[in-house]
Short mmCIF file of C-alpha atoms in Angstrom, two decimals:
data_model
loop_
_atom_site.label_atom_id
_atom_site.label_comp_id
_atom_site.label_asym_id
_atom_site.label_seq_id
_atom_site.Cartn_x
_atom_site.Cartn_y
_atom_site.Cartn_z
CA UNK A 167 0.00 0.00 0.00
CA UNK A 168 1.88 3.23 -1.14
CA UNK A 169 1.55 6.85 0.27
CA UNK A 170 -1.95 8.58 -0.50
CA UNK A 171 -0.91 12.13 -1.53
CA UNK A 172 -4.81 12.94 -0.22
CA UNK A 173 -4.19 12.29 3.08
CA UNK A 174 -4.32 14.67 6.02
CA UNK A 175 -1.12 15.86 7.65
CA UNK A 176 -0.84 15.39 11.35
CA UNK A 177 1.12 18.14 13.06
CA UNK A 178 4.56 16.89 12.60
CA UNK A 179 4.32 16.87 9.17
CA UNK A 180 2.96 13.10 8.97
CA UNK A 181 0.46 11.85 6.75
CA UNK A 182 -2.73 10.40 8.66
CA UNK A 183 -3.19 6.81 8.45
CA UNK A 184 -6.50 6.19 6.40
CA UNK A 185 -8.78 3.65 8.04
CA UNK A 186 -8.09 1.05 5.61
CA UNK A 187 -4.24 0.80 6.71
CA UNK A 188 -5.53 0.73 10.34
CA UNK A 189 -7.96 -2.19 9.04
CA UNK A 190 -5.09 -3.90 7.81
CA UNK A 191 -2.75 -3.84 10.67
CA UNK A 192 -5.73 -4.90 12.81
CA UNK A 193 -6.03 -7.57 10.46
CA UNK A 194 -2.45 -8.77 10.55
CA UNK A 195 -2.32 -8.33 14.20
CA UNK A 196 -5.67 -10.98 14.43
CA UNK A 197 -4.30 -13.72 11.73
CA UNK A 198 -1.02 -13.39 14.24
CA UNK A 199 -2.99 -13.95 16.78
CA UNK A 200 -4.67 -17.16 15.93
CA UNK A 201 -1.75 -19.11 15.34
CA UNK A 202 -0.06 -22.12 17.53
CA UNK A 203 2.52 -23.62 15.24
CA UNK A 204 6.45 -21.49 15.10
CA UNK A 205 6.42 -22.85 11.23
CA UNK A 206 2.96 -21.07 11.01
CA UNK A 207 3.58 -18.26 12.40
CA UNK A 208 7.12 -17.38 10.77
CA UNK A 209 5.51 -17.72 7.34
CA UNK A 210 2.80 -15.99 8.20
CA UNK A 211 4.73 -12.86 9.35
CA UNK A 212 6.74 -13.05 6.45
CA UNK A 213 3.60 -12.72 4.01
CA UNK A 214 2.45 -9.69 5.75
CA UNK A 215 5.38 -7.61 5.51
CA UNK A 216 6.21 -9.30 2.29
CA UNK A 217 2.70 -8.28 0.97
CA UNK A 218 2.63 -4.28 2.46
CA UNK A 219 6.09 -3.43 1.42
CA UNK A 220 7.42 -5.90 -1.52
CA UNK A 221 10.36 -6.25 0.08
CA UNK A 222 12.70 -8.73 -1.53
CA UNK A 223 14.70 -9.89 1.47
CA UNK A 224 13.86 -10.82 5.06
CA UNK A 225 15.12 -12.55 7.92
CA UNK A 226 13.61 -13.62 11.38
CA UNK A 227 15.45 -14.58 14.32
CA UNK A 228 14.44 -15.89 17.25
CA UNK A 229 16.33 -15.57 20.88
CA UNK A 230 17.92 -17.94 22.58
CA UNK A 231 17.73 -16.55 26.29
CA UNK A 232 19.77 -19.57 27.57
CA UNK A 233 22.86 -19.54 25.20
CA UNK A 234 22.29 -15.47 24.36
CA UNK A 235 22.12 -16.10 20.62
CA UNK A 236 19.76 -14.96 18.13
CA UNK A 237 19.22 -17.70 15.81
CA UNK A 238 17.54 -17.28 12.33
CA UNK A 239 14.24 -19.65 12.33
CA UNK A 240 13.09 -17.98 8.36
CA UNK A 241 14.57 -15.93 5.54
CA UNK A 242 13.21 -14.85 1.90
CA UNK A 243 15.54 -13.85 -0.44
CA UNK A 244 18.66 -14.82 1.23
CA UNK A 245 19.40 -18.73 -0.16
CA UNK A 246 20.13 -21.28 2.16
CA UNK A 247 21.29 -19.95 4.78
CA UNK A 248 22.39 -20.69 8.33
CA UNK A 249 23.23 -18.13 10.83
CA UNK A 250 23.27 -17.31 14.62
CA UNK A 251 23.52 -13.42 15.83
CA UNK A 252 25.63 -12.47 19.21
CA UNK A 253 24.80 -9.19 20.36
CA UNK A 254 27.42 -8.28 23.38
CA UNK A 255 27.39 -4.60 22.47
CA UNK A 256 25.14 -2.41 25.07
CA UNK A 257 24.24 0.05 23.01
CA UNK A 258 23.18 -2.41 20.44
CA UNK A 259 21.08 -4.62 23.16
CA UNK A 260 19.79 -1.16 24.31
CA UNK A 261 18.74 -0.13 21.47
CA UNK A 262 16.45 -3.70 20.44
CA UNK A 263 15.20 -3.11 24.00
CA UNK A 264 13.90 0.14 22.78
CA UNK A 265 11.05 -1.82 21.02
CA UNK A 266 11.21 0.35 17.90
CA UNK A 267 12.20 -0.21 14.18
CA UNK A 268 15.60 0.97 13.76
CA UNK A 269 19.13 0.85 11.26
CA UNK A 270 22.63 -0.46 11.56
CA UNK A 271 24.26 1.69 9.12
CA UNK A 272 23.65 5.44 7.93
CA UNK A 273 22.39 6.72 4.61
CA UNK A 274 25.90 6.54 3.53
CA UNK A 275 26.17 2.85 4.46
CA UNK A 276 28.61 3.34 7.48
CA UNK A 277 27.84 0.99 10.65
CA UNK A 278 26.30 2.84 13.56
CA UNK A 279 27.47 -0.22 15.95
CA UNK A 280 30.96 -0.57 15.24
CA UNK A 281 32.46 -3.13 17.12
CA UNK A 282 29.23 -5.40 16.71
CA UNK A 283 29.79 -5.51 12.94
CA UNK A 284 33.58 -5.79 13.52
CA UNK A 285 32.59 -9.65 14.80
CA UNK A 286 28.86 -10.15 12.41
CA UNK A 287 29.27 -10.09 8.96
CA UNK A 288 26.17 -9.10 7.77
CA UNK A 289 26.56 -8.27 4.60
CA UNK A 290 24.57 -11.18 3.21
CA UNK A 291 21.41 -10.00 5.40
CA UNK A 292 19.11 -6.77 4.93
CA UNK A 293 19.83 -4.11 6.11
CA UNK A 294 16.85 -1.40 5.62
CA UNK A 295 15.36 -1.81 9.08
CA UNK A 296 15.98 -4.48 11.96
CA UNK A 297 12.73 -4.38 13.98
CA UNK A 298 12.49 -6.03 17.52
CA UNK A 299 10.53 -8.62 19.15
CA UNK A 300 9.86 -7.29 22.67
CA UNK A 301 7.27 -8.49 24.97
CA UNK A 302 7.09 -7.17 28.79
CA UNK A 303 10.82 -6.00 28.16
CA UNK A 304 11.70 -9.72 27.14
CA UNK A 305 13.15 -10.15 23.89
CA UNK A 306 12.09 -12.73 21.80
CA UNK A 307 13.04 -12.02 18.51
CA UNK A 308 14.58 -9.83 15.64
CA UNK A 309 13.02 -8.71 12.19
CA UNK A 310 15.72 -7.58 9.61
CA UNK A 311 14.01 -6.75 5.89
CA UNK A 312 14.93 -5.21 3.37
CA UNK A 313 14.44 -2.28 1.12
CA UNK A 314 11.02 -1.50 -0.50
CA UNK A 315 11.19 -2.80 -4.01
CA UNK A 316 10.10 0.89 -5.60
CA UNK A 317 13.13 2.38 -3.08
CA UNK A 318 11.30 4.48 -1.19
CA UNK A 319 11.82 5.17 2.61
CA UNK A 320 10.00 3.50 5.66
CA UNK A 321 7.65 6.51 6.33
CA UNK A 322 6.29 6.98 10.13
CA UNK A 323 3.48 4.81 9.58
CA UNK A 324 5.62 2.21 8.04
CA UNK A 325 7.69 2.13 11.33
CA UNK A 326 4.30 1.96 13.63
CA UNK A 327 2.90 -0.86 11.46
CA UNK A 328 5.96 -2.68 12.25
CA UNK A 329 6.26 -1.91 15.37
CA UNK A 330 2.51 -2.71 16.08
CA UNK A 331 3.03 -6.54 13.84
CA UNK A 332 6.14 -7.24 15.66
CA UNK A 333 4.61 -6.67 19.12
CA UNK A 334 2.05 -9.14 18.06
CA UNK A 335 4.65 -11.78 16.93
CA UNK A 336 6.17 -11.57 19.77
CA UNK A 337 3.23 -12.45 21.65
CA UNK A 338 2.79 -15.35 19.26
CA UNK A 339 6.09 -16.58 19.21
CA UNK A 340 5.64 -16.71 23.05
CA UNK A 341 2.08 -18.16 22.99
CA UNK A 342 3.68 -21.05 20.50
CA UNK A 343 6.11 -21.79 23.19
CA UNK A 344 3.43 -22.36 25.61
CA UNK A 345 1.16 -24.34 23.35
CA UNK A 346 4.29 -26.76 22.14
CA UNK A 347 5.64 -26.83 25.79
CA UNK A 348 1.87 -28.13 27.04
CA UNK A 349 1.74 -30.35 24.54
CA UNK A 350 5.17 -31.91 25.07
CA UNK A 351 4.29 -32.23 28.98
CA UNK A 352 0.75 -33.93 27.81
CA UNK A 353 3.00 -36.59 25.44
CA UNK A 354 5.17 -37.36 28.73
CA UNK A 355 2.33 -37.41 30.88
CA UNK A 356 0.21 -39.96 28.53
CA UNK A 357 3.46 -41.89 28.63
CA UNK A 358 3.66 -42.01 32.57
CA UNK A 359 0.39 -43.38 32.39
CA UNK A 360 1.28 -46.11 29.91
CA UNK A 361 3.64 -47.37 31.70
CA UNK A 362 1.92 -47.21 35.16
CA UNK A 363 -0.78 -48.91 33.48
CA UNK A 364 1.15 -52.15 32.34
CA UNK A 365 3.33 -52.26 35.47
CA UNK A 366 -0.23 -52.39 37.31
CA UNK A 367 -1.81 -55.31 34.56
CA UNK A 368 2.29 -56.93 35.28
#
């Protein structure tokens, strides 16, 4: 969905969301929602923001709060491809713990987190905008996409409509963890049982 030139300007020089971009972040925010399955849910994500902004590269990592890794779960546009992300710079961690869409290098292409990129080569993943995965000040996750395909700049709305999706995912991703974990406990349960069963019948 591209910039209306109709719209109203907020105060700050925005343009006013119309109420059929609200519809459709309410919209992907539900679909998010409803899902159970990490496969689901990764593809899923990846078709919204894939679908608003024809972006032509994406990756989605997931955190690793036990081993402090980021490691990437999907990715469009990038081959096969197998990485893990280490973020032991504070001003990096600070800045995902923000909660807010945000760039690693300047319009020039220099690296605003020096020493991070010093130890990530990441020139094989997009760059545009890395958006977070924050629920209740946990982080669960990390968004990097690409450009737009027509090369236009993320505009204000652009960033809340991330923002807004991404909050949502990371409920999901944390609502999948639940759902798997309960499911895993009712498989070892149903097991217990089993075997209490035929040591009773022995």
């Amino acid at each position: 969905m591209r910039n209306n030139p109709n719209a109203k300007q907020l105060p700050d020089g925005r343009a006013e969301p119309c109420a059929a971009e609200l519809t459709e972040l309410l919209k992907a925010c539900r679909d998010l929602s409803d899902i159970l399955k990490h496969e689901e849910l990764h593809l899923a994500l990846f078709q919204i923001i894939k679908t608003r902004f024809e972006i032509d590269k994406l990756a989605l990592f997931v955190f690793d709060s036990d081993q402090e890794i980021f490691n990437l779960v999907f990715s469009h546009g990038l081959g096969k491809l197998e990485y893990k992300l280490k973020i032991d710079q504070h001003d990096l961690w600070q800045t995902i713990l923000e909660d807010t869409p945000f760039t690693v290098v300047d319009n020039a292409g220099n690296p605003l987190f020096t020493q991070f990129l010093k130890k990530q080569d990441l020139s094989i993943l997009p760059s545009a905008l890395w958006i977070p995965l924050v629920m209740r000040q946990q982080v669960l996750g990390l968004l990097t996409i690409g450009p737009k395909a027509d090369g236009q700049p993320f505009d204000n709305f652009d960033h809340y409509f991330l923002q807004q999706t991404a909050a949502q995912a990371a409920v999901s991703i944390n609502t999948c963890r639940l759902y798997e974990r309960s499911l895993k406990e009712k498989e070892d349960l149903d097991k217990t049982l089993q075997n209490l069963s035929l040591l009773y019948g022995i």
